[in-house]
Coordinates of C-alpha atoms in Angstrom, one line a residue:
Chain R
X16 CA 80.3 84.6 -48.3
X17 CA 79.0 85.0 -44.8
X18 CA 76.2 87.4 -45.7
X19 CA 74.7 88.1 -49.1
X20 CA 71.7 90.4 -49.1
X21 CA 70.8 90.9 -52.7
X22 CA 68.5 93.4 -54.1
X23 CA 66.5 93.8 -50.9
X24 CA 63.3 95.8 -50.9
X25 CA 61.1 96.4 -47.9
X26 CA 58.0 98.5 -47.5
X27 CA 56.1 99.2 -44.2
X28 CA 52.4 99.3 -44.9
X29 CA 50.5 101.4 -42.3
X30 CA 46.9 102.2 -42.3
X31 CA 47.5 105.8 -43.5
X32 CA 50.5 105.5 -45.7
X33 CA 53.2 103.3 -47.0
X34 CA 56.9 103.8 -46.1
X35 CA 59.4 102.4 -48.6
X36 CA 62.3 101.6 -46.2
X37 CA 64.6 99.7 -48.7
X38 CA 64.6 99.7 -52.4
X39 CA 66.8 97.2 -54.2
X40 CA 69.7 97.4 -51.7
X41 CA 72.5 94.8 -51.9
X42 CA 75.2 94.3 -49.4
X43 CA 77.6 91.4 -48.8
X44 CA 80.0 90.6 -46.0
X45 CA 82.8 88.1 -46.4
X46 CA 84.6 86.2 -43.7
X47 CA 87.2 88.6 -42.1
X48 CA 85.3 91.7 -43.3
X49 CA 84.0 94.6 -41.3
X50 CA 81.4 96.5 -43.3
X51 CA 79.7 99.7 -42.3
X52 CA 76.4 100.9 -43.5
X53 CA 76.0 104.6 -42.9
X54 CA 73.4 107.2 -43.6
X55 CA 71.1 109.6 -41.8
X56 CA 68.5 108.6 -39.3
X57 CA 65.4 107.0 -40.8
X58 CA 67.2 106.1 -44.1
X59 CA 66.6 102.3 -43.7
X60 CA 69.8 101.2 -42.0
X61 CA 68.2 99.4 -39.1
X62 CA 65.7 97.8 -41.5
X63 CA 68.6 96.5 -43.6
X64 CA 70.2 95.0 -40.4
X65 CA 67.0 93.3 -39.3
X66 CA 66.5 91.8 -42.8
X67 CA 70.1 90.7 -42.9
X68 CA 69.8 89.1 -39.5
X69 CA 66.8 87.0 -40.3
X70 CA 64.4 89.0 -38.2
X71 CA 62.4 90.8 -40.8
X72 CA 61.4 89.2 -44.0
X73 CA 62.0 91.4 -47.1
X74 CA 59.3 92.1 -49.7
X75 CA 61.8 91.5 -52.5
X76 CA 65.3 90.1 -52.9
X77 CA 67.1 87.3 -51.1
X78 CA 69.2 86.9 -48.0
X79 CA 71.8 84.2 -47.6
X80 CA 73.7 83.7 -44.3
X81 CA 76.5 81.2 -44.7
X82 CA 74.8 80.1 -47.9
X83 CA 71.5 79.5 -46.3
X84 CA 68.3 81.5 -46.8
X85 CA 66.8 82.1 -43.3
X86 CA 63.5 83.0 -44.7
X87 CA 63.1 79.7 -46.5
X88 CA 62.8 77.8 -43.2
X89 CA 60.0 77.8 -40.6
X90 CA 60.0 80.6 -38.0
X91 CA 61.1 78.4 -35.1
X92 CA 63.9 76.9 -37.0
X93 CA 64.9 80.3 -38.2
X94 CA 65.1 81.5 -34.6
X95 CA 67.4 78.6 -33.8
X96 CA 69.5 79.2 -36.9
X97 CA 69.8 82.9 -35.9
X98 CA 70.8 82.0 -32.4
X99 CA 73.6 79.8 -33.7
X100 CA 74.9 81.9 -36.6
X101 CA 74.2 85.6 -35.9
X102 CA 75.2 87.8 -33.1
X103 CA 73.4 91.1 -32.4
X104 CA 74.6 94.3 -30.8
X105 CA 72.2 97.2 -30.3
X106 CA 72.5 100.8 -29.5
X107 CA 70.3 100.4 -26.4
X108 CA 72.3 97.3 -25.3
X109 CA 69.0 95.4 -24.5
X110 CA 70.5 93.6 -21.6
X111 CA 67.9 91.9 -19.4
X112 CA 67.6 94.1 -16.4
X113 CA 67.1 91.4 -13.8
X114 CA 69.9 89.2 -14.9
X115 CA 73.5 89.6 -13.8
X116 CA 76.3 90.1 -16.4
X117 CA 77.2 86.4 -16.5
X118 CA 73.5 85.5 -16.8
X119 CA 72.9 88.0 -19.6
X120 CA 75.9 86.6 -21.4
X121 CA 74.6 83.1 -20.9
X122 CA 71.0 84.0 -22.1
X123 CA 71.6 82.7 -25.7
X124 CA 72.3 79.3 -24.2
X125 CA 68.6 79.0 -23.5
X126 CA 68.0 78.9 -27.2
X127 CA 71.2 77.1 -28.3
X128 CA 72.5 74.7 -25.8
X129 CA 76.0 73.3 -25.8
X130 CA 78.9 72.3 -23.6
X131 CA 81.2 74.6 -21.7
X132 CA 78.8 77.5 -22.0
X133 CA 79.7 78.8 -18.5
X134 CA 83.4 78.6 -19.2
X135 CA 83.0 80.4 -22.5
X136 CA 80.8 83.1 -20.9
X137 CA 83.5 83.7 -18.2
X138 CA 86.2 83.8 -20.8
X139 CA 84.3 86.4 -22.8
X140 CA 83.6 88.5 -19.7
X141 CA 87.3 88.3 -18.8
X142 CA 88.2 89.2 -22.4
X143 CA 86.1 92.3 -22.2
X144 CA 87.7 93.2 -18.8
X145 CA 84.6 92.7 -16.7
X146 CA 85.5 89.9 -14.4
X147 CA 84.9 92.0 -11.3
X148 CA 81.4 93.0 -12.7
X149 CA 80.4 89.4 -13.5
X150 CA 77.6 89.3 -10.9
X151 CA 76.4 92.9 -11.2
X152 CA 73.1 93.8 -12.7
X153 CA 73.0 96.0 -15.8
X154 CA 71.7 98.9 -13.7
X155 CA 75.0 98.8 -11.8
X156 CA 77.2 99.1 -14.9
X157 CA 78.4 102.1 -16.8
X158 CA 77.2 102.4 -20.4
X159 CA 80.5 101.2 -21.8
X160 CA 80.4 98.1 -19.6
X161 CA 76.8 97.4 -20.7
X162 CA 77.8 97.5 -24.3
X163 CA 80.8 95.2 -23.6
X164 CA 78.4 92.8 -21.8
X165 CA 76.1 93.0 -24.8
X166 CA 79.1 92.1 -27.1
X167 CA 80.0 89.2 -24.9
X168 CA 76.4 87.9 -25.1
X169 CA 76.5 88.3 -28.9
X170 CA 79.6 86.2 -29.1
X171 CA 78.6 83.3 -26.7
X172 CA 77.4 81.0 -29.5
X173 CA 80.5 81.7 -31.6
X174 CA 78.5 83.2 -34.5
X175 CA 80.2 83.8 -37.8
X176 CA 78.3 87.0 -38.4
X177 CA 78.0 90.0 -36.1
X178 CA 75.3 92.6 -36.8
X179 CA 75.7 95.9 -34.9
X180 CA 73.1 98.6 -34.9
X181 CA 74.6 101.9 -33.8
X182 CA 76.8 100.1 -31.2
X183 CA 78.5 103.3 -30.2
X184 CA 75.5 105.6 -30.3
X185 CA 75.2 105.8 -26.5
X186 CA 78.9 105.7 -25.7
X187 CA 81.6 108.2 -25.0
X188 CA 84.5 108.4 -27.3
X189 CA 86.8 106.1 -25.2
X190 CA 84.2 103.4 -24.8
X191 CA 83.1 103.8 -28.4
X192 CA 86.6 103.2 -29.6
X193 CA 87.0 100.1 -27.4
X194 CA 83.8 98.6 -28.8
X195 CA 84.8 99.3 -32.4
X196 CA 88.2 97.7 -31.7
X197 CA 86.5 94.6 -30.5
X198 CA 84.4 94.5 -33.6
X199 CA 87.4 94.9 -35.8
X200 CA 89.2 92.2 -33.8
X201 CA 86.2 89.9 -34.4
X202 CA 86.5 90.5 -38.1
X203 CA 90.3 90.0 -38.0
X204 CA 89.7 86.6 -36.4
X205 CA 87.7 85.5 -39.4
X206 CA 84.2 86.7 -38.5
X207 CA 82.1 89.0 -40.5
X208 CA 80.7 92.3 -39.1
X209 CA 77.9 94.4 -40.5
X210 CA 77.6 97.6 -38.6
X211 CA 75.1 100.4 -39.2
X212 CA 75.9 103.8 -37.9
X213 CA 75.4 107.4 -38.7
X214 CA 78.7 108.3 -36.9
X215 CA 81.4 108.9 -39.5
X216 CA 84.1 108.3 -36.8
X217 CA 82.7 104.8 -36.2
X218 CA 82.6 104.1 -39.9
X219 CA 86.4 104.7 -40.0
X220 CA 87.0 101.4 -38.2
X221 CA 85.3 99.4 -41.0
X222 CA 87.2 98.1 -43.9
X223 CA 84.6 99.3 -46.3
X224 CA 81.4 101.2 -46.1
X225 CA 78.2 101.7 -48.0
X226 CA 75.8 104.6 -47.7
X227 CA 72.0 104.5 -47.8
X228 CA 69.8 107.4 -48.4
X229 CA 66.0 107.2 -48.5
X230 CA 66.2 103.5 -48.7
X231 CA 68.5 103.3 -51.6
X232 CA 72.2 102.5 -51.8
X233 CA 74.0 105.7 -52.9
X234 CA 77.6 104.8 -52.5
X235 CA 79.5 101.6 -52.7
Chain B
X23 CA 71.0 79.4 -17.8
X24 CA 67.5 78.0 -18.1
X25 CA 63.9 79.2 -18.6
X26 CA 63.2 78.4 -14.9
X27 CA 66.1 80.5 -13.7
X28 CA 65.0 83.3 -15.9
X29 CA 61.5 83.0 -14.3
X30 CA 62.9 83.1 -10.8
X31 CA 65.1 86.1 -11.5
X32 CA 62.2 88.0 -13.0
X33 CA 59.9 87.1 -10.1
X34 CA 62.4 88.6 -7.7
X35 CA 62.9 91.6 -9.9
X36 CA 59.3 92.4 -10.4
X37 CA 58.0 91.5 -6.9
X38 CA 54.9 93.7 -7.0
X39 CA 53.5 92.1 -10.1
X40 CA 54.3 88.7 -8.8
X41 CA 52.7 89.4 -5.4
X42 CA 49.6 90.8 -7.0
X43 CA 49.1 87.8 -9.2
X44 CA 49.9 85.5 -6.3
X45 CA 47.3 87.4 -4.1
X46 CA 44.7 86.9 -6.9
X47 CA 45.5 83.2 -7.1
X48 CA 45.5 82.8 -3.3
X49 CA 42.1 84.6 -3.0
X50 CA 40.6 82.4 -5.6
X51 CA 41.8 79.2 -4.0
X52 CA 41.1 80.4 -0.4
X53 CA 37.5 81.3 -1.4
X54 CA 36.9 77.9 -2.9
X55 CA 38.6 76.0 -0.1
X56 CA 37.0 78.2 2.6
X57 CA 33.5 77.5 1.1
X58 CA 34.2 73.8 0.9
X59 CA 35.6 73.6 4.4
X60 CA 32.7 75.6 5.8
X61 CA 30.2 73.4 4.1
X62 CA 32.1 70.3 5.3
X63 CA 32.0 71.6 8.9
X64 CA 28.3 72.3 8.5
X65 CA 27.8 68.7 7.3
X66 CA 29.7 67.3 10.2
X67 CA 27.8 69.5 12.7
X68 CA 24.5 68.5 11.1
X69 CA 25.4 64.8 11.5
X70 CA 26.4 65.5 15.1
X71 CA 23.2 67.3 15.9
X72 CA 21.1 64.6 14.2
X73 CA 23.0 61.9 16.0
X74 CA 22.4 63.8 19.3
X75 CA 18.7 64.0 18.5
X76 CA 18.6 60.3 17.7
X77 CA 20.3 59.6 21.0
X78 CA 17.8 61.7 22.7
X79 CA 15.0 59.9 21.0
X80 CA 16.5 56.6 21.9
X81 CA 17.1 57.7 25.5
X82 CA 13.5 59.0 25.8
X83 CA 12.2 55.8 24.4
X84 CA 14.3 53.7 26.6
X85 CA 13.5 55.7 29.8
X86 CA 9.8 55.4 29.0
X87 CA 10.1 51.8 28.1
X88 CA 11.8 51.1 31.4
X89 CA 9.1 53.1 33.2
X90 CA 6.3 51.3 31.5
X91 CA 7.9 48.0 32.2
X92 CA 8.0 48.8 35.9
X93 CA 4.5 50.2 35.9
X94 CA 3.2 47.1 34.1
X95 CA 4.8 45.0 36.7
X96 CA 3.0 46.8 39.4
X97 CA -0.3 47.2 37.5
X98 CA -0.6 43.5 36.9
X99 CA -1.5 42.1 33.5
X100 CA -1.7 43.1 29.9
X101 CA -3.4 40.1 28.5
X102 CA -5.5 37.5 30.2
X103 CA -6.0 34.2 28.4
X104 CA -9.1 32.7 29.7
X105 CA -11.1 29.5 29.2
X106 CA -13.4 29.8 26.2
X107 CA -16.5 29.3 28.4
X108 CA -15.6 31.9 31.0
X109 CA -18.3 34.4 31.5
X110 CA -16.6 37.8 31.1
X111 CA -19.6 39.5 32.8
X112 CA -18.7 37.6 35.9
X113 CA -15.2 38.8 35.8
X114 CA -16.2 42.4 35.1
X115 CA -18.9 42.5 37.8
X116 CA -17.4 40.3 40.5
X117 CA -13.8 40.1 39.6
X118 CA -13.8 36.3 39.8
X119 CA -13.1 33.5 37.3
X120 CA -15.1 30.3 37.8
X121 CA -14.1 28.4 34.7
X122 CA -10.8 26.5 34.3
X123 CA -8.5 25.2 31.6
X124 CA -5.7 22.7 31.8
X125 CA -2.4 23.9 33.2
X126 CA -0.7 22.2 30.3
X127 CA -2.0 25.1 28.1
X128 CA 0.7 27.3 29.4
X129 CA 3.4 24.8 28.4
X130 CA 1.9 24.5 24.9
X131 CA 2.0 28.2 24.6
X132 CA 5.6 28.3 25.9
X133 CA 6.7 25.7 23.5
X134 CA 5.1 27.4 20.5
X135 CA 6.7 29.9 18.3
X136 CA 4.6 32.8 19.7
X137 CA 6.1 36.2 19.1
X138 CA 3.6 38.6 20.4
X139 CA 3.9 37.6 24.1
X140 CA 7.0 38.0 26.3
X141 CA 6.1 36.6 29.8
X142 CA 3.6 33.9 30.7
X143 CA 2.2 33.4 34.2
X144 CA -0.4 30.6 34.8
X145 CA -2.6 31.4 37.7
X146 CA -5.6 30.3 39.7
X147 CA -7.7 33.0 41.3
X148 CA -10.7 32.9 43.6
X149 CA -12.5 34.9 46.2
X150 CA -12.1 32.9 49.4
X151 CA -12.6 33.2 53.1
X152 CA -9.5 33.3 55.4
X153 CA -11.3 31.5 58.1
X154 CA -8.5 31.8 60.6
X155 CA -8.6 35.6 60.3
X156 CA -12.2 35.9 59.4
X157 CA -11.6 38.0 56.4
X158 CA -12.4 37.6 52.7
X159 CA -9.5 37.8 50.3
X160 CA -8.7 37.2 46.7
X161 CA -6.4 34.1 46.5
X162 CA -4.0 34.0 43.6
X163 CA -1.8 31.0 43.0
X164 CA 1.0 31.4 40.7
X165 CA 4.1 29.4 39.9
X166 CA 6.1 32.2 38.4
X167 CA 6.9 32.6 34.8
X168 CA 7.0 29.8 32.3
X169 CA 10.0 30.5 30.0
X170 CA 9.1 30.7 26.3
X171 CA 11.3 28.0 24.8
X172 CA 12.3 29.6 21.5
X173 CA 13.4 32.9 23.1
X174 CA 16.5 34.0 24.8
X175 CA 15.6 33.9 28.5
X176 CA 14.2 37.3 29.7
X177 CA 14.5 38.7 33.1
X178 CA 11.2 37.8 34.9
X179 CA 8.8 40.6 35.6
X180 CA 7.4 38.8 38.6
X181 CA 9.3 36.6 41.0
X182 CA 7.4 33.4 41.8
X183 CA 6.1 32.9 45.3
X184 CA 8.0 29.8 46.7
X185 CA 6.0 27.0 48.3
X186 CA 5.2 27.7 52.0
X187 CA 5.4 31.5 51.5
X188 CA 2.8 34.1 51.0
X189 CA 2.8 37.6 49.6
X190 CA 0.0 39.9 50.9
X191 CA -1.6 43.0 49.4
X192 CA -1.7 46.3 51.3
X193 CA -5.2 46.2 52.7
X194 CA -4.8 42.5 53.9
X195 CA -1.5 43.4 55.6
X196 CA -3.0 46.5 57.2
X197 CA -6.2 44.8 58.3
X198 CA -4.4 41.8 59.7
X199 CA -1.4 43.7 60.9
X200 CA 1.0 41.5 59.1
X201 CA 4.6 42.1 58.4
X202 CA 7.4 40.4 56.5
X203 CA 8.6 37.2 58.3
X204 CA 5.3 36.6 60.2
X205 CA 4.0 33.1 60.3
X206 CA 0.3 32.7 59.4
X207 CA -2.1 29.8 58.9
X208 CA -4.3 30.0 55.9
X209 CA -7.1 27.5 55.4
X210 CA -5.2 25.1 57.7
X211 CA -1.8 25.4 56.1
X212 CA 1.2 27.3 57.5
X213 CA 2.8 30.1 55.5
X214 CA 5.5 32.7 56.1
X215 CA 4.9 36.2 54.9
X216 CA 7.7 36.8 52.4
X217 CA 6.6 40.2 51.1
X218 CA 4.0 42.8 51.7
X219 CA 3.0 45.2 48.9
X220 CA 2.6 48.9 49.2
X221 CA -0.7 50.4 48.3
X222 CA -1.6 50.0 44.6
X223 CA -5.2 51.2 44.7
X224 CA -6.4 48.1 42.9
X225 CA -7.8 44.7 43.8
X226 CA -4.2 43.7 44.4
X227 CA -4.5 45.4 47.8
X228 CA -7.0 42.7 48.9
X229 CA -5.0 39.8 47.4
X230 CA -2.8 37.1 48.8
X231 CA -0.4 35.2 46.6
X232 CA 0.8 31.7 47.2
X233 CA 2.5 29.0 45.0
X234 CA 0.3 27.7 42.2
X235 CA 0.3 24.1 43.3
X236 CA -0.7 25.0 46.9
X237 CA -3.5 27.2 45.6
X238 CA -4.7 24.4 43.3
X239 CA -4.7 22.1 46.3
X240 CA -6.5 24.6 48.5
X241 CA -9.2 25.2 45.8
X242 CA -9.4 21.5 44.6
X243 CA -8.2 22.5 41.1
X244 CA -5.2 20.1 40.6
X245 CA -3.6 20.7 37.1
X246 CA -6.2 23.3 36.3
X247 CA -5.8 27.0 36.0
X248 CA -8.2 30.0 35.6
X249 CA -6.1 32.1 33.4
X250 CA -2.7 32.7 31.9
X251 CA -1.3 36.2 32.4
X252 CA 0.7 37.4 29.5
X253 CA 2.9 40.3 30.5
X254 CA 4.7 42.8 28.4
X255 CA 2.7 41.8 25.4
X256 CA 3.5 43.8 22.3
X257 CA 0.2 45.4 22.7
X258 CA 0.9 49.1 22.8
X259 CA -1.6 49.7 20.1
X260 CA -5.1 48.4 19.8
X261 CA -4.6 46.6 16.6
X262 CA -1.7 44.7 18.1
X263 CA -4.2 43.1 20.5
X264 CA -6.0 41.7 17.6
X265 CA -2.7 40.2 16.3
X266 CA -2.0 38.6 19.7
X267 CA -5.6 37.3 19.8
X268 CA -5.1 35.7 16.4
X269 CA -1.8 34.2 17.2
X270 CA -3.0 32.7 20.5
X271 CA -6.2 31.4 19.0
X272 CA -4.1 29.3 16.6
X273 CA -2.1 27.7 19.4
X274 CA -4.9 27.5 22.0
X275 CA -8.1 27.2 20.2
X276 CA -11.2 27.7 22.3
X277 CA -9.6 30.2 24.7
X278 CA -10.5 33.8 24.8
X279 CA -8.3 36.9 25.3
X280 CA -9.0 39.9 27.4
X281 CA -7.0 43.1 27.5
X282 CA -6.3 44.4 31.0
X283 CA -4.6 47.3 32.6
X284 CA -5.8 50.4 30.6
X285 CA -3.4 52.6 32.5
X286 CA -0.6 50.6 31.1
X287 CA -1.9 51.2 27.7
X288 CA -2.2 54.9 28.3
X289 CA 1.4 54.9 29.4
X290 CA 2.4 52.9 26.3
X291 CA 0.5 55.4 24.1
X292 CA 2.2 58.2 26.0
X293 CA 5.5 56.6 25.3
X294 CA 4.7 56.2 21.7
X295 CA 3.6 59.8 21.5
X296 CA 6.8 61.0 23.2
X297 CA 8.8 58.9 20.9
X298 CA 6.9 60.2 17.9
X299 CA 7.3 63.8 19.0
X300 CA 11.0 63.3 19.4
X301 CA 11.2 61.7 16.0
X302 CA 9.2 64.5 14.5
X303 CA 11.6 67.0 16.2
X304 CA 14.5 65.1 14.7
X305 CA 12.8 65.2 11.3
X306 CA 12.2 68.9 11.6
X307 CA 15.8 69.4 12.5
X308 CA 16.9 67.4 9.5
X309 CA 14.7 69.5 7.2
X310 CA 15.9 72.8 8.8
X311 CA 19.6 71.7 8.5
X312 CA 19.1 70.6 5.0
X313 CA 17.5 73.9 4.0
X314 CA 20.3 75.8 5.7
X315 CA 22.8 73.6 3.8
X316 CA 21.0 74.2 0.5
X317 CA 21.1 78.0 1.1
X318 CA 24.8 77.9 1.8
X319 CA 25.5 75.7 -1.1
X320 CA 23.5 78.0 -3.4
X321 CA 25.3 81.0 -2.0
X322 CA 28.7 79.3 -2.5
X323 CA 27.6 78.2 -6.0
X324 CA 27.2 81.8 -7.0
X325 CA 30.0 83.5 -4.9
X326 CA 32.8 81.0 -5.6
X327 CA 32.6 81.1 -9.4
X328 CA 32.3 84.9 -9.3
X329 CA 35.4 85.2 -7.2
X330 CA 37.3 82.7 -9.3
X331 CA 36.3 84.5 -12.5
X332 CA 37.3 87.8 -11.0
X333 CA 40.6 86.4 -9.9
X334 CA 41.2 84.8 -13.3
X335 CA 40.5 88.1 -15.0
X336 CA 42.9 89.8 -12.6
X337 CA 45.6 87.2 -13.3
X338 CA 45.1 87.7 -17.0
X339 CA 45.3 91.5 -16.8
X340 CA 48.3 91.4 -14.5
X341 CA 50.1 88.9 -16.9
X342 CA 49.2 91.2 -19.8
X343 CA 50.8 94.1 -17.9
X344 CA 53.9 92.0 -17.3
X345 CA 54.1 91.1 -21.0
X346 CA 53.9 94.8 -21.9
X347 CA 56.6 95.6 -19.4
X348 CA 58.8 93.1 -21.0
X349 CA 58.4 93.9 -24.6
X350 CA 62.1 94.8 -25.2
X351 CA 63.1 91.7 -23.3
X352 CA 60.9 89.5 -25.5
X353 CA 62.4 91.2 -28.6
X354 CA 66.0 90.5 -27.6
X355 CA 65.2 87.0 -26.5
X356 CA 63.7 86.3 -29.9
X357 CA 66.7 87.9 -31.6
X358 CA 69.2 85.7 -29.8
X359 CA 67.3 82.6 -30.9
X360 CA 64.5 81.8 -28.4
X361 CA 61.6 80.2 -30.2
X362 CA 58.0 81.4 -29.6
X363 CA 57.2 78.3 -27.5
X364 CA 60.1 79.2 -25.2
X365 CA 58.8 82.7 -24.8
X366 CA 55.4 81.3 -24.0
X367 CA 57.0 78.9 -21.5
X368 CA 58.6 81.9 -19.7
X369 CA 55.2 83.4 -19.0
X370 CA 53.2 80.2 -18.5
X371 CA 56.0 78.8 -16.3
X372 CA 55.7 81.9 -14.1
X373 CA 51.9 81.5 -14.0
X374 CA 52.2 77.8 -13.0
X375 CA 54.7 78.7 -10.3
X376 CA 52.4 81.3 -9.0
X377 CA 49.5 78.9 -9.2
X378 CA 51.3 76.3 -7.2
X379 CA 52.3 78.8 -4.5
X380 CA 48.8 80.3 -4.6
X381 CA 47.3 76.8 -4.1
X382 CA 49.4 76.2 -1.0
X383 CA 48.8 79.6 0.5
X384 CA 45.1 79.7 -0.6
X385 CA 44.5 76.2 0.8
X386 CA 46.0 77.3 4.1
X387 CA 44.1 80.5 4.3
X388 CA 40.8 79.0 3.1
X389 CA 41.2 76.1 5.5
X390 CA 41.9 78.4 8.5
X391 CA 38.9 80.5 7.6
X392 CA 36.8 77.3 7.3
X393 CA 38.0 75.9 10.6
X394 CA 37.7 79.3 12.5
X395 CA 34.4 80.4 10.9
X396 CA 32.5 77.1 10.7
X397 CA 30.0 75.7 13.1
X398 CA 32.5 73.4 14.8
X399 CA 34.7 74.7 17.6
X400 CA 38.0 76.0 16.2
X401 CA 40.5 73.5 17.4
X402 CA 43.2 71.2 16.3
X403 CA 40.8 68.2 16.4
X404 CA 38.4 70.1 14.1
X405 CA 41.3 70.9 11.7
X406 CA 42.2 67.2 11.7
X407 CA 38.6 66.2 11.1
X408 CA 38.1 68.7 8.2
X409 CA 41.5 68.2 6.5
X410 CA 41.1 66.3 3.3
X411 CA 44.3 65.5 1.4
X412 CA 42.4 64.9 -1.8
X413 CA 41.2 68.6 -1.7
X414 CA 44.7 69.8 -1.2
X415 CA 45.9 67.7 -4.2
X416 CA 43.0 69.1 -6.2
X417 CA 43.9 72.6 -5.2
X418 CA 47.6 72.0 -6.2
X419 CA 46.4 70.8 -9.6
X420 CA 43.6 73.2 -10.3
X421 CA 45.2 76.5 -9.1
X422 CA 48.1 76.2 -11.6
X423 CA 45.6 75.3 -14.2
X424 CA 43.5 78.4 -13.4
X425 CA 46.4 80.8 -13.5
X426 CA 47.7 78.9 -16.7
X427 CA 44.4 79.4 -18.4
X428 CA 44.1 83.0 -17.2
X429 CA 47.5 83.9 -18.5
X430 CA 47.3 81.8 -21.7
X431 CA 46.2 84.7 -24.0
X432 CA 48.8 87.2 -22.7
X433 CA 51.5 84.5 -23.1
X434 CA 50.3 83.8 -26.6
X435 CA 50.5 87.5 -27.3
X436 CA 54.1 87.6 -26.0
X437 CA 55.1 84.6 -28.1
X438 CA 53.6 86.1 -31.2
X439 CA 55.3 89.5 -30.8
X440 CA 57.4 90.4 -33.9
X441 CA 61.0 90.9 -32.6
X442 CA 61.8 93.2 -35.5
X443 CA 58.9 95.5 -34.7
X444 CA 59.9 95.5 -31.0
X445 CA 63.6 96.2 -31.7
X446 CA 62.7 99.1 -34.0
X447 CA 60.4 100.6 -31.4
X448 CA 62.5 100.5 -28.3

């Protein structure tokens, strides 16, 4: 099992009120599996993704990534573990604006070193059809190109698990399909993908899907 | 990809923020270096002025000393060492000395370790008739200076009159119509006039000088003298005369000492006064310069820390602005695996880089201000004089430390940002 999030609960405690974002939600992703989590905005999808990715500790339940609980290790080790094992793709791409495409793709190498990083980055850029955009800044790219660059960055450290938060939310249909195909391709190659989306069309690319409503799993 | 490359790329991307922080750092360093350079220039100028004053004091002293030396030569004696039984009333009323002492006394004095006397001239003196010219003169016999044995030889103040020659005073020369080279007969002995003195307005004008031995023969005083003239005694002050008296009394007991030549003393006192005034002027200058220096140091002691604190606050605020601008970036960097220390290193590294550049630029700016605005002339020589490599090294160490400390809290805030919160918000 690449990801096993079991019985996860998470409550945001503000000064005025509490928001129960997740309540006993469980989701698992196996190797070679593309799982979609769908539901309306504000239902807790992104919270689930952050908890699953080792970025947000749950109030209840356990998370295992490749059999290891990221919340059982110190914060700095967890960051390193995350960098080596989990790739993130976001709706807003979150490319660093002053770095070129190749530099953005290479950014995870700051955290997790390794040999042949440059070759792998160039290979990924080529794979996503952006060789001619390698030295361009994010501001000079189309939205589809930005998301492909973000995908390439997520894959640099050869993670087993890819977590995608509304990866097609800002893309046109053509680019959205291209990105979803890449995610499916990653799963087909033996990786695991957990995608959250409110777009039913995007969910169609997943092998299976779960639905969340008001922080609770409603459909399996 | 490295943290350093990330820093450089960000610096180029957000130039305005970078330049503002750099300006704050540069101003802080320039202010400090400028103040230090100005104070250093002031120090050097003070030393120069005081050195100049000292040279003026020395020159004034030397000039007066030279003048006094010459005037003492013309005026005659400072100290007369007389036989103990000499009636001073006779000397004061008639200007003659009737008592004698052995000529050997002068040798004893010269061979002693006397320190208060510089030149010794044994002499005989007497009012005599110049029968061949029917005129009364004061006859002085002198053999020139007797060198003081334990001293380095000094240039004689008076040249001795060689045997067979005569030096005549102004009135004698005028009355007898004598000139240099004339042959005269004095009390049956032939002399050549070797020198005629200009008018001195003293008894010297009525004096003739011959060699000591010849005078002793003429007066029947072989191996006897009337007095020893001690020239250029260290007798500028009255109490020094007492010292000389004491010292001579130990070597030549039974003699007496008389101070002569009050004008010389007056000149010596004038010299001392001039020297004292010059020294007081120098001391006043020293005090004035020290007060100015203290005022500048006090001003710098308030201004420099204020500017540095203001610059440090500016650096901190600008770094905080930079952290806020980069919230999303921090979130994604944390998400892709960067540890909090690496996030901190990104911000502190930038601060250190700015600090290093600020140190260089600030040093240059402050140094130029210090050289151009200081009391020394703005020139390459002044720059070379004021340049201190240790200060440059200190600036290169302290400025990065200053910007590092100033941006420490914003960097900590960046490192402690919760990536989940950031990624949910943006």
